[in-house]
């Protein structure tokens, strides 16, 4: 689903945040969903950041949820966080040790639109529906 990387380093605040989304197969792929290995993401480059919050995760996602970029060690600097997700693909018991499963809203507050995107008034001024907080 995602492949992030940040060559600027850990101090640069960039990455992917999926909040209140649905990760499910298209109707055309429903029959094949379990034959194709699907993951929430893999670290494309060093310092990848991907956070998934309050999202429905379908059974197309493998139980381990995340995978390494083949031949690379980018997972060692990656920041992958899951919080309060639901659905058959949201079970976190088989996630790799380099994935954080947040236990409280305070742990992911940094990644809400209001905090991650910065001043969000431009989104509202464009009349785009937006949820600023959790």
mmCIF file of C-alpha atoms in Angstrom:
data_model
loop_
_atom_site.group_PDB
_atom_site.id
_atom_site.type_symbol
_atom_site.label_atom_id
_atom_site.label_comp_id
_atom_site.label_asym_id
_atom_site.label_seq_id
_atom_site.Cartn_x
_atom_site.Cartn_y
_atom_site.Cartn_z
ATOM 1 C CA UNK A 1 0.000 0.000 0.000
ATOM 2 C CA UNK A 2 2.813 2.451 0.896
ATOM 3 C CA UNK A 3 6.514 2.881 0.178
ATOM 4 C CA UNK A 4 8.087 5.894 1.853
ATOM 5 C CA UNK A 5 11.585 7.220 2.309
ATOM 6 C CA UNK A 6 13.249 10.389 3.511
ATOM 7 C CA UNK A 7 16.794 11.065 2.377
ATOM 8 C CA UNK A 8 16.879 14.292 4.432
ATOM 9 C CA UNK A 9 17.066 12.367 7.708
ATOM 10 C CA UNK A 10 14.950 11.816 10.799
ATOM 11 C CA UNK A 11 14.670 15.528 11.616
ATOM 12 C CA UNK A 12 12.723 16.236 8.398
ATOM 13 C CA UNK A 13 8.980 15.945 9.126
ATOM 14 C CA UNK A 14 7.695 14.131 6.059
ATOM 15 C CA UNK A 15 5.971 10.821 5.544
ATOM 16 C CA UNK A 16 2.659 9.120 4.932
ATOM 17 C CA UNK A 17 -0.286 9.222 7.335
ATOM 18 C CA UNK A 18 -3.451 7.245 6.639
ATOM 19 C CA UNK A 19 -6.188 8.342 9.035
ATOM 20 C CA UNK A 20 -9.738 7.024 8.972
ATOM 21 C CA UNK A 21 -9.240 5.220 5.653
ATOM 22 C CA UNK A 22 -10.332 1.903 4.159
ATOM 23 C CA UNK A 23 -7.702 -0.524 2.897
ATOM 24 C CA UNK A 24 -9.808 -3.041 1.015
ATOM 25 C CA UNK A 25 -9.583 -4.654 -2.424
ATOM 26 C CA UNK A 26 -11.419 -3.345 -5.413
ATOM 27 C CA UNK A 27 -14.407 -5.512 -6.356
ATOM 28 C CA UNK A 28 -12.488 -6.725 -9.423
ATOM 29 C CA UNK A 29 -9.698 -8.056 -7.180
ATOM 30 C CA UNK A 30 -11.890 -9.584 -4.476
ATOM 31 C CA UNK A 31 -11.551 -13.138 -5.842
ATOM 32 C CA UNK A 32 -7.735 -12.939 -5.968
ATOM 33 C CA UNK A 33 -7.102 -10.946 -2.783
ATOM 34 C CA UNK A 34 -5.619 -13.845 -0.830
ATOM 35 C CA UNK A 35 -3.344 -15.040 -3.654
ATOM 36 C CA UNK A 36 -1.493 -11.726 -3.947
ATOM 37 C CA UNK A 37 0.868 -10.833 -1.090
ATOM 38 C CA UNK A 38 -0.257 -7.420 0.134
ATOM 39 C CA UNK A 39 1.329 -5.350 2.892
ATOM 40 C CA UNK A 40 0.671 -2.009 4.556
ATOM 41 C CA UNK A 41 4.069 -0.867 3.391
ATOM 42 C CA UNK A 42 7.785 -1.241 3.096
ATOM 43 C CA UNK A 43 10.553 1.302 3.645
ATOM 44 C CA UNK A 44 11.630 2.445 0.197
ATOM 45 C CA UNK A 45 14.476 4.566 1.556
ATOM 46 C CA UNK A 46 15.999 5.352 4.942
ATOM 47 C CA UNK A 47 13.951 7.236 7.541
ATOM 48 C CA UNK A 48 10.603 6.162 6.090
ATOM 49 C CA UNK A 49 7.610 7.289 8.152
ATOM 50 C CA UNK A 50 4.193 5.703 7.760
ATOM 51 C CA UNK A 51 1.421 5.974 10.343
ATOM 52 C CA UNK A 52 -1.964 4.278 10.085
ATOM 53 C CA UNK A 53 -4.657 5.520 12.469
ATOM 54 C CA UNK A 54 -8.310 4.529 12.881
ATOM 55 C CA UNK A 55 -8.359 2.712 9.562
ATOM 56 C CA UNK A 56 -10.301 -0.315 8.352
ATOM 57 C CA UNK A 57 -7.770 -2.893 7.187
ATOM 58 C CA UNK A 58 -9.190 -5.753 5.145
ATOM 59 C CA UNK A 59 -8.058 -9.366 5.062
ATOM 60 C CA UNK A 60 -6.009 -8.770 1.912
ATOM 61 C CA UNK A 61 -3.159 -7.555 4.159
ATOM 62 C CA UNK A 62 -0.790 -10.311 5.292
ATOM 63 C CA UNK A 63 -0.707 -10.880 9.099
ATOM 64 C CA UNK A 64 2.855 -9.498 9.353
ATOM 65 C CA UNK A 65 1.482 -6.255 7.886
ATOM 66 C CA UNK A 66 4.816 -4.799 6.785
ATOM 67 C CA UNK A 67 7.810 -6.054 4.838
ATOM 68 C CA UNK A 68 11.404 -4.986 4.308
ATOM 69 C CA UNK A 69 12.620 -3.504 1.043
ATOM 70 C CA UNK A 70 14.433 -6.447 -0.525
ATOM 71 C CA UNK A 71 18.203 -6.198 -0.121
ATOM 72 C CA UNK A 72 18.072 -3.020 1.980
ATOM 73 C CA UNK A 73 18.259 -2.234 5.702
ATOM 74 C CA UNK A 74 15.876 0.747 5.578
ATOM 75 C CA UNK A 75 13.575 -0.803 8.185
ATOM 76 C CA UNK A 76 16.261 -0.068 10.796
ATOM 77 C CA UNK A 77 15.613 3.690 10.503
ATOM 78 C CA UNK A 78 11.904 3.481 9.611
ATOM 79 C CA UNK A 79 9.129 4.804 11.817
ATOM 80 C CA UNK A 80 6.017 2.685 11.324
ATOM 81 C CA UNK A 81 3.145 3.183 13.740
ATOM 82 C CA UNK A 82 -0.346 1.692 13.948
ATOM 83 C CA UNK A 83 -3.123 2.882 16.244
ATOM 84 C CA UNK A 84 -6.756 1.988 16.782
ATOM 85 C CA UNK A 85 -7.301 0.235 13.465
ATOM 86 C CA UNK A 86 -10.072 -2.263 12.806
ATOM 87 C CA UNK A 87 -10.872 -5.166 10.507
ATOM 88 C CA UNK A 88 -9.316 -8.571 9.876
ATOM 89 C CA UNK A 89 -6.019 -7.111 8.645
ATOM 90 C CA UNK A 90 -5.624 -4.890 11.709
ATOM 91 C CA UNK A 91 -4.457 -7.632 14.094
ATOM 92 C CA UNK A 92 -0.942 -6.684 15.213
ATOM 93 C CA UNK A 93 0.292 -9.860 16.921
ATOM 94 C CA UNK A 94 2.485 -10.883 13.962
ATOM 95 C CA UNK A 95 3.902 -7.451 13.125
ATOM 96 C CA UNK A 96 7.709 -7.145 12.880
ATOM 97 C CA UNK A 97 9.529 -5.805 15.956
ATOM 98 C CA UNK A 98 10.381 -2.567 14.114
ATOM 99 C CA UNK A 99 6.680 -1.607 13.895
ATOM 100 C CA UNK A 100 5.229 0.323 16.824
ATOM 101 C CA UNK A 101 1.691 -0.378 17.943
ATOM 102 C CA UNK A 102 0.641 2.766 19.806
ATOM 103 C CA UNK A 103 -1.363 2.229 22.984
ATOM 104 C CA UNK A 104 -2.757 5.750 23.420
ATOM 105 C CA UNK A 105 -3.993 8.683 21.368
ATOM 106 C CA UNK A 106 -1.203 10.817 22.836
ATOM 107 C CA UNK A 107 1.351 8.656 21.002
ATOM 108 C CA UNK A 108 -0.112 9.527 17.584
ATOM 109 C CA UNK A 109 -1.361 13.088 18.155
ATOM 110 C CA UNK A 110 1.727 14.374 16.321
ATOM 111 C CA UNK A 111 0.437 12.708 13.148
ATOM 112 C CA UNK A 112 -3.012 14.319 12.969
ATOM 113 C CA UNK A 113 -3.687 16.748 10.120
ATOM 114 C CA UNK A 114 -3.552 19.726 12.482
ATOM 115 C CA UNK A 115 -0.073 18.782 13.689
ATOM 116 C CA UNK A 116 1.492 16.911 10.770
ATOM 117 C CA UNK A 117 0.453 19.115 7.859
ATOM 118 C CA UNK A 118 0.970 22.316 9.790
ATOM 119 C CA UNK A 119 -1.497 25.149 9.543
ATOM 120 C CA UNK A 120 -4.449 23.368 7.954
ATOM 121 C CA UNK A 121 -6.483 26.453 7.135
ATOM 122 C CA UNK A 122 -5.594 26.111 3.441
ATOM 123 C CA UNK A 123 -7.372 22.748 3.366
ATOM 124 C CA UNK A 124 -10.512 24.188 4.901
ATOM 125 C CA UNK A 125 -10.374 27.253 2.642
ATOM 126 C CA UNK A 126 -10.329 24.906 -0.362
ATOM 127 C CA UNK A 127 -13.595 23.408 0.956
ATOM 128 C CA UNK A 128 -12.007 19.984 1.256
ATOM 129 C CA UNK A 129 -13.510 17.811 4.002
ATOM 130 C CA UNK A 130 -10.882 17.336 6.681
ATOM 131 C CA UNK A 131 -10.617 15.871 10.161
ATOM 132 C CA UNK A 132 -7.983 17.919 11.981
ATOM 133 C CA UNK A 133 -7.613 15.778 15.092
ATOM 134 C CA UNK A 134 -8.248 12.226 16.176
#
